[in-house]
C-alpha positions as a LaTeX table, in Angstrom:
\begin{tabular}{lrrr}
\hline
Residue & $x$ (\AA) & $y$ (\AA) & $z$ (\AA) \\
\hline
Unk1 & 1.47 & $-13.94$ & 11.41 \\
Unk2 & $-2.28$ & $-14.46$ & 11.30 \\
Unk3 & $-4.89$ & $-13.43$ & 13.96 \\
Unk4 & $-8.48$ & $-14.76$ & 14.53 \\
Unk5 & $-10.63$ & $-11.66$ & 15.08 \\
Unk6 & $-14.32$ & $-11.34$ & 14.71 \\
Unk7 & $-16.08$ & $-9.37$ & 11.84 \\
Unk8 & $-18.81$ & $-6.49$ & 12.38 \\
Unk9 & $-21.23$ & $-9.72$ & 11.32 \\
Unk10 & $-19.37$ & $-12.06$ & 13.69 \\
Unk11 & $-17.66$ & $-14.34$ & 11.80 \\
Unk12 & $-14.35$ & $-15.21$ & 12.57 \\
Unk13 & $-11.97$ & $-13.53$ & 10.17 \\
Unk14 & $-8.26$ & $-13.38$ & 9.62 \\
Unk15 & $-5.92$ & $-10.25$ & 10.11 \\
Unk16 & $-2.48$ & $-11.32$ & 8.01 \\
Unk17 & 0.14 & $-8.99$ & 7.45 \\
Unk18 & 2.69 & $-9.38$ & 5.26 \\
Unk19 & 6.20 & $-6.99$ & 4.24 \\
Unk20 & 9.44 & $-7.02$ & 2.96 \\
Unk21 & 12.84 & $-4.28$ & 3.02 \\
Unk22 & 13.01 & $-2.51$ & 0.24 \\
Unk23 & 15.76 & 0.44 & 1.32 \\
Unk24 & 18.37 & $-0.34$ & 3.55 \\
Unk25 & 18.34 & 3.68 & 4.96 \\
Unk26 & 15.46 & 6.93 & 4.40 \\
Unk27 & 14.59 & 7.91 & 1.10 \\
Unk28 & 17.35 & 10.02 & $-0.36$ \\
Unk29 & 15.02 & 11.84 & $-2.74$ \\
Unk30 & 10.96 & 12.84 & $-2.69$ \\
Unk31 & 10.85 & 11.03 & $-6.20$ \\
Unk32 & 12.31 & 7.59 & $-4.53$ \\
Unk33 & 9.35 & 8.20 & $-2.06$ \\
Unk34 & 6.62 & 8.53 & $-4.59$ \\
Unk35 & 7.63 & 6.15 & $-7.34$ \\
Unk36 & 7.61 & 3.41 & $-3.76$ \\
Unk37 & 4.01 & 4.85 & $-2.84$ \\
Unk38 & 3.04 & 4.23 & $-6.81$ \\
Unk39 & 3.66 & 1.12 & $-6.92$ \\
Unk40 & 2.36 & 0.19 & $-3.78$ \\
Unk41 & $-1.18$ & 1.65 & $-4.93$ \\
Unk42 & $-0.50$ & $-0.60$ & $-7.85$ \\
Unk43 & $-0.25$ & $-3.56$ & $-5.95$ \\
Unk44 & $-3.43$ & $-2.43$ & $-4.00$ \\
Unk45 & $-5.67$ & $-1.26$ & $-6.98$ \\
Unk46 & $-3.95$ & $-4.03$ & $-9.74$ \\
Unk47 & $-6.96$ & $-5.88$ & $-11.84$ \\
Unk48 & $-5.16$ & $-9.32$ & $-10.20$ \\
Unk49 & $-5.61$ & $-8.76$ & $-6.70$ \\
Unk50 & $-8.55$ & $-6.33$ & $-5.94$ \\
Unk51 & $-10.85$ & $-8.14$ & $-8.73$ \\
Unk52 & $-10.24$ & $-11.55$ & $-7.81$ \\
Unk53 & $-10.05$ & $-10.55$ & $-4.06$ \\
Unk54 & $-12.45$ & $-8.69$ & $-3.77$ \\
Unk55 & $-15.43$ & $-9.93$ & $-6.21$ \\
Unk56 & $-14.84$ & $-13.23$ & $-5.30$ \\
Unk57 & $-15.42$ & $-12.34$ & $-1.57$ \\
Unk58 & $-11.96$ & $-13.78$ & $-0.47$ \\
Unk59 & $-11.45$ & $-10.50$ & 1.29 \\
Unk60 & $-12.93$ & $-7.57$ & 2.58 \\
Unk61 & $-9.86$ & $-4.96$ & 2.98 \\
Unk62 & $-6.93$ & $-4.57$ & 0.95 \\
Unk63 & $-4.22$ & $-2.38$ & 2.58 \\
Unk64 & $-0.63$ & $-2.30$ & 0.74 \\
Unk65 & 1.83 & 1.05 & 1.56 \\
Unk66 & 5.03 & 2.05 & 1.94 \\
Unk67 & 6.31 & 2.88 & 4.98 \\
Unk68 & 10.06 & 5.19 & 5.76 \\
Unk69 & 12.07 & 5.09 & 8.50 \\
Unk70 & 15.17 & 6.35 & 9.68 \\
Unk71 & 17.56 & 3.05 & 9.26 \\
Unk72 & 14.83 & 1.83 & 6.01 \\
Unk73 & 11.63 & 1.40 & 3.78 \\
Unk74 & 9.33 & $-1.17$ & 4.04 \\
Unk75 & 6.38 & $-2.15$ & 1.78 \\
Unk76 & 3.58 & $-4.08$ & 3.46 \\
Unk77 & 0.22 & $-5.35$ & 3.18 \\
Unk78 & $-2.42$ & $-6.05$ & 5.36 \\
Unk79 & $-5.53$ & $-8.34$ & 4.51 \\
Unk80 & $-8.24$ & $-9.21$ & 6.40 \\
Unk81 & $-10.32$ & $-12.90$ & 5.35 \\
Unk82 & $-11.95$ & $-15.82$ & 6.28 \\
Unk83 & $-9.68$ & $-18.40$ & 8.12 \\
Unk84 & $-10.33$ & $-20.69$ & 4.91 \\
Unk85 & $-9.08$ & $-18.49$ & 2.27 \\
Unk86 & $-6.02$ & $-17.40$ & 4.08 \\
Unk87 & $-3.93$ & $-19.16$ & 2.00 \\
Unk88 & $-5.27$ & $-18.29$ & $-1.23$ \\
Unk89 & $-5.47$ & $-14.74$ & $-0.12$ \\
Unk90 & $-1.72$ & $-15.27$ & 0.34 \\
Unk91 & $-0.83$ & $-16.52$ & $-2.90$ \\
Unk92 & $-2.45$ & $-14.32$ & $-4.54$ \\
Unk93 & $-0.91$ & $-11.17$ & $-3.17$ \\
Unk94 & 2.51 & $-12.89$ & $-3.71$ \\
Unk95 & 1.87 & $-13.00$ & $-7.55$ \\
Unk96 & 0.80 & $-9.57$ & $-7.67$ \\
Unk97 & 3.77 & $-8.64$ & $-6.04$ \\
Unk98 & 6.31 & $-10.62$ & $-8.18$ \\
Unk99 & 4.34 & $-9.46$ & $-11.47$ \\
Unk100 & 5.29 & $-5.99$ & $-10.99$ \\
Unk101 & 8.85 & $-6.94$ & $-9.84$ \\
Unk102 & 9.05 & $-9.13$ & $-13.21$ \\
Unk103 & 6.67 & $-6.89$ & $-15.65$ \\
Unk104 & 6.61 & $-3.32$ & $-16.66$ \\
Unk105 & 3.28 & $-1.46$ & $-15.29$ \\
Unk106 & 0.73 & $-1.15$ & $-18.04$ \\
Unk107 & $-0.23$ & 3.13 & $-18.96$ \\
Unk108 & $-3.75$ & 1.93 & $-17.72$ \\
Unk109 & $-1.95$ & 0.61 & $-14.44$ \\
Unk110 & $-0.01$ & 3.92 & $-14.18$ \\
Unk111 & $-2.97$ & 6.10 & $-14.65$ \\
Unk112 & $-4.98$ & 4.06 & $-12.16$ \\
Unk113 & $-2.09$ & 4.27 & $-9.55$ \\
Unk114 & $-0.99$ & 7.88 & $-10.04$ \\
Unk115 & $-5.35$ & 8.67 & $-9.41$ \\
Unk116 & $-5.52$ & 6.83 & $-6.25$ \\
Unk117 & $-1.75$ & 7.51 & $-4.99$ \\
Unk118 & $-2.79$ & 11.54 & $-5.37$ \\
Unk119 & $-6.46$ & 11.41 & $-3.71$ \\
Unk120 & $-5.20$ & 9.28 & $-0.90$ \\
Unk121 & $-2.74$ & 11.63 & $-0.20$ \\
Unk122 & $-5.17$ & 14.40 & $-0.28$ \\
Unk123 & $-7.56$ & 12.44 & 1.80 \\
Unk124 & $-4.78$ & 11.69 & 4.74 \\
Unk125 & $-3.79$ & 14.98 & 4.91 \\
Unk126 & $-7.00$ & 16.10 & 6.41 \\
Unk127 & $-5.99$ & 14.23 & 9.43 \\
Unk128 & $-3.88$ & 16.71 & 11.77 \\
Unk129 & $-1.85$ & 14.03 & 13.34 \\
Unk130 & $-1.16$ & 12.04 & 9.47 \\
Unk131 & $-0.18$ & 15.94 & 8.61 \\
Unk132 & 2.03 & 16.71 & 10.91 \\
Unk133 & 3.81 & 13.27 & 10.32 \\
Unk134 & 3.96 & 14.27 & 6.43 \\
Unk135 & 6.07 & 17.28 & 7.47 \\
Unk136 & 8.11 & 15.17 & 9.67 \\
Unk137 & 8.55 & 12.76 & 6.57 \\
Unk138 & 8.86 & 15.91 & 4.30 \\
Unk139 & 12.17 & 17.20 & 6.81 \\
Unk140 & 13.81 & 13.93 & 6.63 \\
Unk141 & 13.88 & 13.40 & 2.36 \\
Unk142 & 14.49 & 16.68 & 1.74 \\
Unk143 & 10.94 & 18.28 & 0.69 \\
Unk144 & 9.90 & 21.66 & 1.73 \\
Unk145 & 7.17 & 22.22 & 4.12 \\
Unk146 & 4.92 & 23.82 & 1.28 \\
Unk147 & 5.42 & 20.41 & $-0.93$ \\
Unk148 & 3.15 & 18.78 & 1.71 \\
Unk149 & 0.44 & 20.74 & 0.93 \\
Unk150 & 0.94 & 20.62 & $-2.98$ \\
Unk151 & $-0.15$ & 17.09 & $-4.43$ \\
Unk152 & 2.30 & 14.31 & $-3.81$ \\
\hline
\end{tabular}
């Protein structure tokens, strides 16, 4: 659901958050982990969305990630716009997200992915309390404690 909130310039913007099941319990492995985190950063960084999103100033944040819990997995995204391109906003993440479900991932894609999955990893672990819930998230697919520290 969308939510009117005012930018930093005070125009009224929309919050929209979208996401979907895509595990119906944890991650068994680490690799089931990181190939979901992957792909969400190539949702997030894909020439589609984050060129036509963002250089056409239909958005000003992009967030897409994977999220585990206990009982599942979740992908969502979170995109903040002007009330009058919600719905293209919309759209367009929806392609994105059926291209990859429907295409194989270009090496370009890959490469671009893998980059950004492994410094935003290295960039949320120098917050304690994101740290201390990668152990937690470590204990519960089977990583050791030192494989949080290691690059994802």
């Amino acid at each position: 659901p969308s939510q009117d909130r005012g930018s930093p310039a005070g125009w009224p913007m929309t919050f929209q958050a979208i996401g979907f099941r895509i595990a119906n319990q944890a991650f068994s492995t680490p690799i089931d982990h990181l190939a979901a985190a992957m792909l969400a950063e190539m949702i997030r960084s894909g020439p589609q969305l984050a060129e036509t999103l963002l250089r056409d100033g239909l958005t000003s944040d992009i967030r897409v990630g994977v999220e585990q819990q206990l009982a599942g997995s979740f992908f969502h995204a979170d995109v903040v716009s002007l009330p009058a391109n919600e719905t293209l906003v919309l759209d367009q993440l929806s392609r994105e997200f059926q291209r990859l479900v429907n295409s194989v991932a270009t090496e370009a894609e890959f490469e671009l992915a893998r980059n950004a999955a492994i410094g935003r990893y290295a960039i949320d672990l120098q917050s304690p309390a994101r740290r201390t819930l990668e152990y937690a998230r470590a204990a519960l697919i089977g990583r050791k404690p030192a494989d949080v520290e290691g690059q994802p």
